[in-house]
Amino acid sequence: MKDVDDGSTVTDFLPAERARGITIQSAAITFHWPPKADPKDSGPQKGPESRVPCTINLIDTPGHADFTFEVIRSLRILDGAVTILDGVAGVEAQTEKVWHQASAYHIPRIIFVNKLDRDGAAFGNTVKEVASRLHTWPVVCQMPWYKNEKLIGIGDVVEYCGLDWSNSVDGSTFEKISAADLGSVEPELANEMLKARTALIEALTEYDDQLVDEFINASESFEALSAQSIRQAIRRVLQSHQQKITPTFCGASFRNIGVQPLLDAVDDLLSCPAETADPAISLGGNKTSLRRFIQNGEAGKSTHQPSQPKSKSAKETTSNAAGANLSACALAFKVVSDARLGTLVYVRVYSGSISRNTLLFNTNLSASERAMRLLRMYASQSTETETLSVGEIGVIVGLKHARTGDTLVSYIGASAKNRPPAPFNSLQLQPIDVPPPLFFASIEPTSLSEEKNMHEGLSLLLREDPSLSVQNDEDSGQTWLAGMGELHLEIARDRLIDHFKVKARMGKIAISYREAMSCASKPLTRTFDRDIAGKRAAASCTTDVKSIAAETQDCQSTKHTHFVQLSDYNAFRIHHPTLSSNGKPASLDVPGLPPDLSMNTLIDSLISGATGALCRGPSHGLPVHSTSVTIHFDPASHILPNTTPAALTSAARLAITAAMRESATDKEVALMEPVMLATIAVNEESMGSVVHDLSSSRGAQVLSLDAESDQQSAGSNVASENASSNEPLTSAQLERVYTPPDLYGNSSSGRSVSASGAQQRTRQIRARVPLREMVGYLKHLRSLTGGRGSFVMSVEGFEKVTGQKIKKILNDLRGDFE
C-alpha cells in the first residue's frame, strides 16, 4: 500500500490528498490475509505462519475534523475497527471524537500504537492515555522491544514470545524467539511480558467464564495457558461486552515492524459479518431486525394502530413467505462520480447476494434500477466481479438515483414494470445521520452561460457528499454552499472547478447563523387555494408560534396532540381536539377525516409544511431556531372539498410563515450564533499565550486544562449514552491498568510520563468559543505555538447575539466575492 511519507499511499489517490498530505475521502480496498499462496513461489514463506486466508474489506478514513462525515458513513457499515495512535503524540483530540462515534455504533476496536521507532515515543504513557481519555480498559497484547535505543521488534504477550525484525531489510520477515530463549538475552523484556500476560488474563477472566475454566485446567499458570485460549477469549469479550476492554498492539509501520501480527489480530479478534449485531430495519411504522425478518417473518412492534387485524395463521404465513423471498439487502453508503467509470455507488451487502443485472429496488426513492456492473475496489483501481455476497463491500456502476443512506433490495419475482409488494416497498436499514453544516460561502458562475453547468455540478457534488448543502437566496439571487469547515469548502470548490470543470468563483467563508422568535403570536389562519399539477386544490390551517423559552406544554404526544421534535431545537405540535390519535372523530357530532386521507398522511403533510416554513426566518432569511409551532387542526374548517396532502403542506407553510412575521413585528427576532466546544492541543510553553488569546481576543470561556479535565472525567458519567457505552475509569481503576515502562525516551519528548512533565509537554485546553472567532484560527494558532498547535471542535449549541455584534454579523452576511 506504499508510504504516507513520500505521498504514494494507495488509498490517498486524489491530487488534493497528495498535494496536502492528508486523507480527504474514505477509500476502500479488498485483500486477503494471510496472502493466498502463489504456487509458483517455492521460496521461504514470509510473514505469519500458514493459515486459511481471510477476506478483509478495509476502509481508510480521514483524520481531519472537517471530513467527519466520511468517518460517520464508514463507521455505519463496519464490523470492526483498528484505531491507530501516534506513539509520540499519544491520544489526540480528534481521536477521542472518532472513538466515541464508533462507540455509538458498538463497533469492536483494537488499538495499534504506531511510530515507536521515533524519538520521544512513549508506549506506556500512550496506554495510560487510552485508559483516561477513551474510557476503556487497555490490555497490552504486545510491547516494544528496544536494543541499544533502537526498535528491533516486539514482545508478543499473547503468543508469549519475541518477534525480531533486526535482520530484515524491508520488514517482510521476522524471527520468532521463545520466552525461554528471550529470558536469557532480554531478561527485563521477558519479565515485563509475564507481568503483561498476567494482567491480560486477569482482565479477561472478569468477563469470560470459559477462560476461567481453561486457566484452572492449565494449573492456574499464566505462562502455560495457551495463546489460542487467550485469543478466543478476547474475541468473545469484544463481541459481547461493548468495548469493556481494548486489546492494544504496537509497532512502527514505516519499517513494517508489527504490521503482520496486527493483521493476524484483525483475523483472530474482530468479528466476521455473521457474528455482528442483527441490523435494525423499519417496515413502514414497524421496527424489527433484518435477520429476524428473514428467518421468522417478524415485523416488530407497530407505532400506529392497525386497521383490521388478520388471523394469526394468515399473518404468520404471509410474513414468513415475505422474509423468504428477500434475495438481497444492501446499504448505499457512498457515491462517487468517476471520470472514467461514471457514477460509482459503494454498497455494503447485509443479506443474500447481488449479481450482475440484478433488479434492485430503492426503498427510499421507490425506484428500480439494474446493477449492470459490479466492482471490487482497490482504492482508485477496480476489478470486475459477478456477485457481491453478504458482508462484502463493493461498487455498483451506473445507478442513476441511489444516494448515501439508501436501502437497496432484491426479491424473488421482481419486475421493472411493477412496484414491489409489501413489505419490500418499505424495508429500510438504519439511515446514515448527516451532521448540519457550520460554514457557508456564496458561489456564482463566471457568466450567465455557466449557470446551468454550475447547478449541475453542485447537484453531483451534493450527491457525493451529503454533508454539503446548497441554498438559494430569493432576495439576492445568490447561491450559498454550506459545509463542515473552511477546508471542507475549499476542497468542494476545487473539486467543482477542477473535476466537474465548472467555471465559478466562491465568496468569503461565513458562518451559518439562526434566528429565533422572541415573543408569541396569536393564532392565524391561512387558506391555500390554487391549481397543483392542473387540478384545483385547497386547504386551511390555523397556527401560532412562540419561543421555546416560553414552552410550558409537555413534549409528548397525547390522545388529541401529536408532538414532533424538529431539527435546530424546534418543536412542532398538532392539536386536534375533535379527532382521536387514529384519525377517527372524537364524538358522533363532529366530522372525521375523508376516506382518502389517513391520520399518518395528515401528520406527514403538516410536518413537511412546518419544516419548509422554518427553513427561512421572517427577518434575515436564516433558518429558525428554538421555536415552538402549534397547529390547531379542525376538520370542519380546515378540510375543504378538494383538499389534498400537497394543499395541506402549502397551507401549513403559509400559516406558519404569517405567524412568524407577526411575531417579528411585535418584537425583533433574536439572532443566534453557533458556539463551539474546542479542544486545543499546544506545547506547554505556549499555553499561556494561547489561553490569553482565547479569553481576551476571542471571547472564549476556558473550561479546563487537560490535567483538570482528566480528574473531572474520572468520576463522572459520559455526557451522552449514545456517544459511548462505557463510563470513565475511576482513579482506582486507572492505577490498576497495567502499563509497561517506557524503555525508550528522552527529555525532548513531546509528552512526559511523570506528573511534573517535560518542558515540551503537550497540553490540551478546552474552551467554549463562538464559531465566528474560529474562522482562520488554525493559522493564528500555529503562529502562537511555532507550528505545533492543533485543535478540533464540535457544536455545543446556539446562543443569542447581543449588543454591537449583531450589526457586524449582519454586515458580514452580505458575502463579498474574492
mmCIF file of N, CA and C in Angstrom, residues 303-307 557-564 572-586 591-608 631-635 638-639 644-645 648-649:
data_model
loop_
_atom_site.group_PDB
_atom_site.id
_atom_site.type_symbol
_atom_site.label_atom_id
_atom_site.label_comp_id
_atom_site.label_asym_id
_atom_site.label_seq_id
_atom_site.Cartn_x
_atom_site.Cartn_y
_atom_site.Cartn_z
ATOM 1 N N THR A 303 -45.842 1.383 15.399
ATOM 2 C CA THR A 303 -46.032 2.649 16.087
ATOM 3 C C THR A 303 -47.406 3.241 15.815
ATOM 4 N N HIS A 304 -48.175 2.601 14.905
ATOM 5 C CA HIS A 304 -49.520 3.059 14.586
ATOM 6 C C HIS A 304 -50.512 1.938 14.865
ATOM 7 N N GLN A 305 -51.738 2.295 15.102
ATOM 8 C CA GLN A 305 -52.758 1.307 15.352
ATOM 9 C C GLN A 305 -53.164 0.643 14.049
ATOM 10 N N PRO A 306 -53.212 -0.707 13.987
ATOM 11 C CA PRO A 306 -53.601 -1.376 12.755
ATOM 12 C C PRO A 306 -55.089 -1.232 12.511
ATOM 13 N N SER A 307 -55.472 -1.472 11.257
ATOM 14 C CA SER A 307 -56.890 -1.397 10.917
ATOM 15 C C SER A 307 -57.558 -2.712 11.295
ATOM 16 N N SER A 557 -46.649 13.198 22.928
ATOM 17 C CA SER A 557 -47.922 13.080 22.225
ATOM 18 C C SER A 557 -48.984 12.545 23.175
ATOM 19 N N THR A 558 -50.199 13.025 23.001
ATOM 20 C CA THR A 558 -51.340 12.566 23.792
ATOM 21 C C THR A 558 -52.456 12.133 22.844
ATOM 22 N N LYS A 559 -53.627 11.876 23.390
ATOM 23 C CA LYS A 559 -54.746 11.410 22.577
ATOM 24 C C LYS A 559 -55.149 12.438 21.538
ATOM 25 N N HIS A 560 -55.085 13.727 21.885
ATOM 26 C CA HIS A 560 -55.523 14.779 20.971
ATOM 27 C C HIS A 560 -54.383 15.715 20.562
ATOM 28 N N THR A 561 -53.147 15.345 20.842
ATOM 29 C CA THR A 561 -51.992 16.177 20.463
ATOM 30 C C THR A 561 -50.878 15.283 19.953
ATOM 31 N N HIS A 562 -50.318 15.655 18.809
ATOM 32 C CA HIS A 562 -49.182 14.916 18.240
ATOM 33 C C HIS A 562 -47.955 15.823 18.309
ATOM 34 N N PHE A 563 -46.888 15.358 18.992
ATOM 35 C CA PHE A 563 -45.678 16.165 19.188
ATOM 36 C C PHE A 563 -44.532 15.584 18.374
ATOM 37 N N VAL A 564 -43.753 16.472 17.720
ATOM 38 C CA VAL A 564 -42.573 16.067 16.964
ATOM 39 C C VAL A 564 -41.446 17.043 17.280
ATOM 40 N N PHE A 572 -42.745 20.981 17.317
ATOM 41 C CA PHE A 572 -43.931 21.048 16.456
ATOM 42 C C PHE A 572 -45.047 20.226 17.085
ATOM 43 N N ARG A 573 -46.247 20.861 17.185
ATOM 44 C CA ARG A 573 -47.414 20.200 17.769
ATOM 45 C C ARG A 573 -48.613 20.332 16.844
ATOM 46 N N ILE A 574 -49.362 19.263 16.725
ATOM 47 C CA ILE A 574 -50.656 19.302 16.040
ATOM 48 C C ILE A 574 -51.722 19.014 17.085
ATOM 49 N N HIS A 575 -52.531 20.012 17.386
ATOM 50 C CA HIS A 575 -53.598 19.866 18.375
ATOM 51 C C HIS A 575 -54.904 19.610 17.627
ATOM 52 N N HIS A 576 -55.463 18.434 17.823
ATOM 53 C CA HIS A 576 -56.683 18.041 17.106
ATOM 54 C C HIS A 576 -57.732 17.561 18.115
ATOM 55 N N PRO A 577 -58.429 18.476 18.786
ATOM 56 C CA PRO A 577 -59.356 18.095 19.860
ATOM 57 C C PRO A 577 -60.558 17.289 19.383
ATOM 58 N N THR A 578 -60.930 17.414 18.106
ATOM 59 C CA THR A 578 -62.103 16.678 17.614
ATOM 60 C C THR A 578 -61.737 15.347 16.989
ATOM 61 N N LEU A 579 -60.458 15.018 16.971
ATOM 62 C CA LEU A 579 -60.006 13.748 16.396
ATOM 63 C C LEU A 579 -59.225 12.954 17.438
ATOM 64 N N SER A 580 -59.350 11.641 17.386
ATOM 65 C CA SER A 580 -58.533 10.783 18.229
ATOM 66 C C SER A 580 -57.192 10.548 17.540
ATOM 67 N N SER A 581 -56.296 9.828 18.195
ATOM 68 C CA SER A 581 -54.951 9.645 17.645
ATOM 69 C C SER A 581 -54.941 8.817 16.369
ATOM 70 N N ASN A 582 -56.000 8.018 16.101
ATOM 71 C CA ASN A 582 -56.050 7.233 14.871
ATOM 72 C C ASN A 582 -56.841 7.922 13.764
ATOM 73 N N GLY A 583 -57.281 9.175 13.989
ATOM 74 C CA GLY A 583 -57.977 9.941 12.969
ATOM 75 C C GLY A 583 -59.481 9.827 12.993
ATOM 76 N N LYS A 584 -60.017 9.026 13.897
ATOM 77 C CA LYS A 584 -61.469 8.885 13.974
ATOM 78 C C LYS A 584 -62.073 10.032 14.786
ATOM 79 N N PRO A 585 -63.347 10.419 14.507
ATOM 80 C CA PRO A 585 -63.971 11.522 15.251
ATOM 81 C C PRO A 585 -64.046 11.213 16.742
ATOM 82 N N ALA A 586 -63.818 12.258 17.544
ATOM 83 C CA ALA A 586 -63.880 12.071 18.996
ATOM 84 C C ALA A 586 -65.310 11.864 19.478
ATOM 85 N N PRO A 591 -67.166 16.017 12.406
ATOM 86 C CA PRO A 591 -66.686 15.273 11.232
ATOM 87 C C PRO A 591 -65.298 14.684 11.457
ATOM 88 N N GLY A 592 -65.021 13.603 10.747
ATOM 89 C CA GLY A 592 -63.699 12.999 10.779
ATOM 90 C C GLY A 592 -62.916 13.339 9.522
ATOM 91 N N LEU A 593 -61.881 12.568 9.272
ATOM 92 C CA LEU A 593 -61.075 12.779 8.075
ATOM 93 C C LEU A 593 -61.734 12.112 6.874
ATOM 94 N N PRO A 594 -61.496 12.630 5.674
ATOM 95 C CA PRO A 594 -62.021 11.977 4.471
ATOM 96 C C PRO A 594 -61.448 10.571 4.332
ATOM 97 N N PRO A 595 -62.148 9.688 3.631
ATOM 98 C CA PRO A 595 -61.660 8.299 3.488
ATOM 99 C C PRO A 595 -60.291 8.203 2.824
ATOM 100 N N ASP A 596 -59.970 9.163 1.930
ATOM 101 C CA ASP A 596 -58.698 9.091 1.214
ATOM 102 C C ASP A 596 -57.570 9.828 1.926
ATOM 103 N N LEU A 597 -57.804 10.278 3.152
ATOM 104 C CA LEU A 597 -56.785 10.999 3.919
ATOM 105 C C LEU A 597 -56.630 10.347 5.284
ATOM 106 N N SER A 598 -55.531 9.607 5.469
ATOM 107 C CA SER A 598 -55.292 8.955 6.754
ATOM 108 C C SER A 598 -54.654 9.925 7.730
ATOM 109 N N MET A 599 -54.638 9.544 9.005
ATOM 110 C CA MET A 599 -54.034 10.388 10.028
ATOM 111 C C MET A 599 -52.527 10.514 9.813
ATOM 112 N N ASN A 600 -51.892 9.427 9.409
ATOM 113 C CA ASN A 600 -50.448 9.485 9.161
ATOM 114 C C ASN A 600 -50.117 10.425 8.010
ATOM 115 N N THR A 601 -50.924 10.383 6.940
ATOM 116 C CA THR A 601 -50.700 11.280 5.801
ATOM 117 C C THR A 601 -50.908 12.728 6.208
ATOM 118 N N LEU A 602 -51.935 12.987 7.018
ATOM 119 C CA LEU A 602 -52.189 14.340 7.505
ATOM 120 C C LEU A 602 -50.998 14.863 8.300
ATOM 121 N N ILE A 603 -50.504 14.043 9.236
ATOM 122 C CA ILE A 603 -49.381 14.469 10.075
ATOM 123 C C ILE A 603 -48.139 14.724 9.229
ATOM 124 N N ASP A 604 -47.836 13.807 8.303
ATOM 125 C CA ASP A 604 -46.654 13.982 7.448
ATOM 126 C C ASP A 604 -46.761 15.251 6.609
ATOM 127 N N SER A 605 -47.944 15.560 6.095
ATOM 128 C CA SER A 605 -48.129 16.753 5.264
ATOM 129 C C SER A 605 -47.908 18.024 6.070
ATOM 130 N N LEU A 606 -48.459 18.070 7.282
ATOM 131 C CA LEU A 606 -48.307 19.265 8.108
ATOM 132 C C LEU A 606 -46.862 19.434 8.590
ATOM 133 N N ILE A 607 -46.180 18.313 8.882
ATOM 134 C CA ILE A 607 -44.771 18.397 9.275
ATOM 135 C C ILE A 607 -43.932 18.923 8.111
ATOM 136 N N SER A 608 -44.230 18.479 6.898
ATOM 137 C CA SER A 608 -43.486 18.972 5.732
ATOM 138 C C SER A 608 -43.665 20.475 5.570
ATOM 139 N N ILE A 631 -50.107 23.773 15.553
ATOM 140 C CA ILE A 631 -51.201 23.833 14.573
ATOM 141 C C ILE A 631 -52.483 23.368 15.262
ATOM 142 N N HIS A 632 -53.515 24.207 15.179
ATOM 143 C CA HIS A 632 -54.815 23.880 15.752
ATOM 144 C C HIS A 632 -55.687 23.359 14.610
ATOM 145 N N PHE A 633 -55.849 22.042 14.553
ATOM 146 C CA PHE A 633 -56.493 21.426 13.399
ATOM 147 C C PHE A 633 -57.925 21.020 13.709
ATOM 148 N N ASP A 634 -58.830 21.456 12.848
ATOM 149 C CA ASP A 634 -60.244 21.116 12.959
ATOM 150 C C ASP A 634 -60.745 20.716 11.578
ATOM 151 N N PRO A 635 -61.093 19.458 11.353
ATOM 152 C CA PRO A 635 -61.544 19.040 10.016
ATOM 153 C C PRO A 635 -62.732 19.839 9.494
ATOM 154 N N HIS A 638 -60.922 23.172 8.250
ATOM 155 C CA HIS A 638 -59.656 23.107 7.523
ATOM 156 C C HIS A 638 -59.681 22.135 6.339
ATOM 157 N N ILE A 639 -60.559 21.161 6.374
ATOM 158 C CA ILE A 639 -60.702 20.218 5.260
ATOM 159 C C ILE A 639 -61.784 20.733 4.319
ATOM 160 N N THR A 644 -56.064 18.183 -0.614
ATOM 161 C CA THR A 644 -55.078 17.133 -0.898
ATOM 162 C C THR A 644 -53.916 17.267 0.087
ATOM 163 N N PRO A 645 -53.068 16.220 0.228
ATOM 164 C CA PRO A 645 -51.895 16.354 1.110
ATOM 165 C C PRO A 645 -50.992 17.517 0.716
ATOM 166 N N LEU A 648 -52.489 20.707 2.030
ATOM 167 C CA LEU A 648 -52.286 20.843 3.474
ATOM 168 C C LEU A 648 -50.867 21.312 3.790
ATOM 169 N N THR A 649 -49.882 20.778 3.063
ATOM 170 C CA THR A 649 -48.496 21.215 3.258
ATOM 171 C C THR A 649 -48.347 22.703 2.961
#
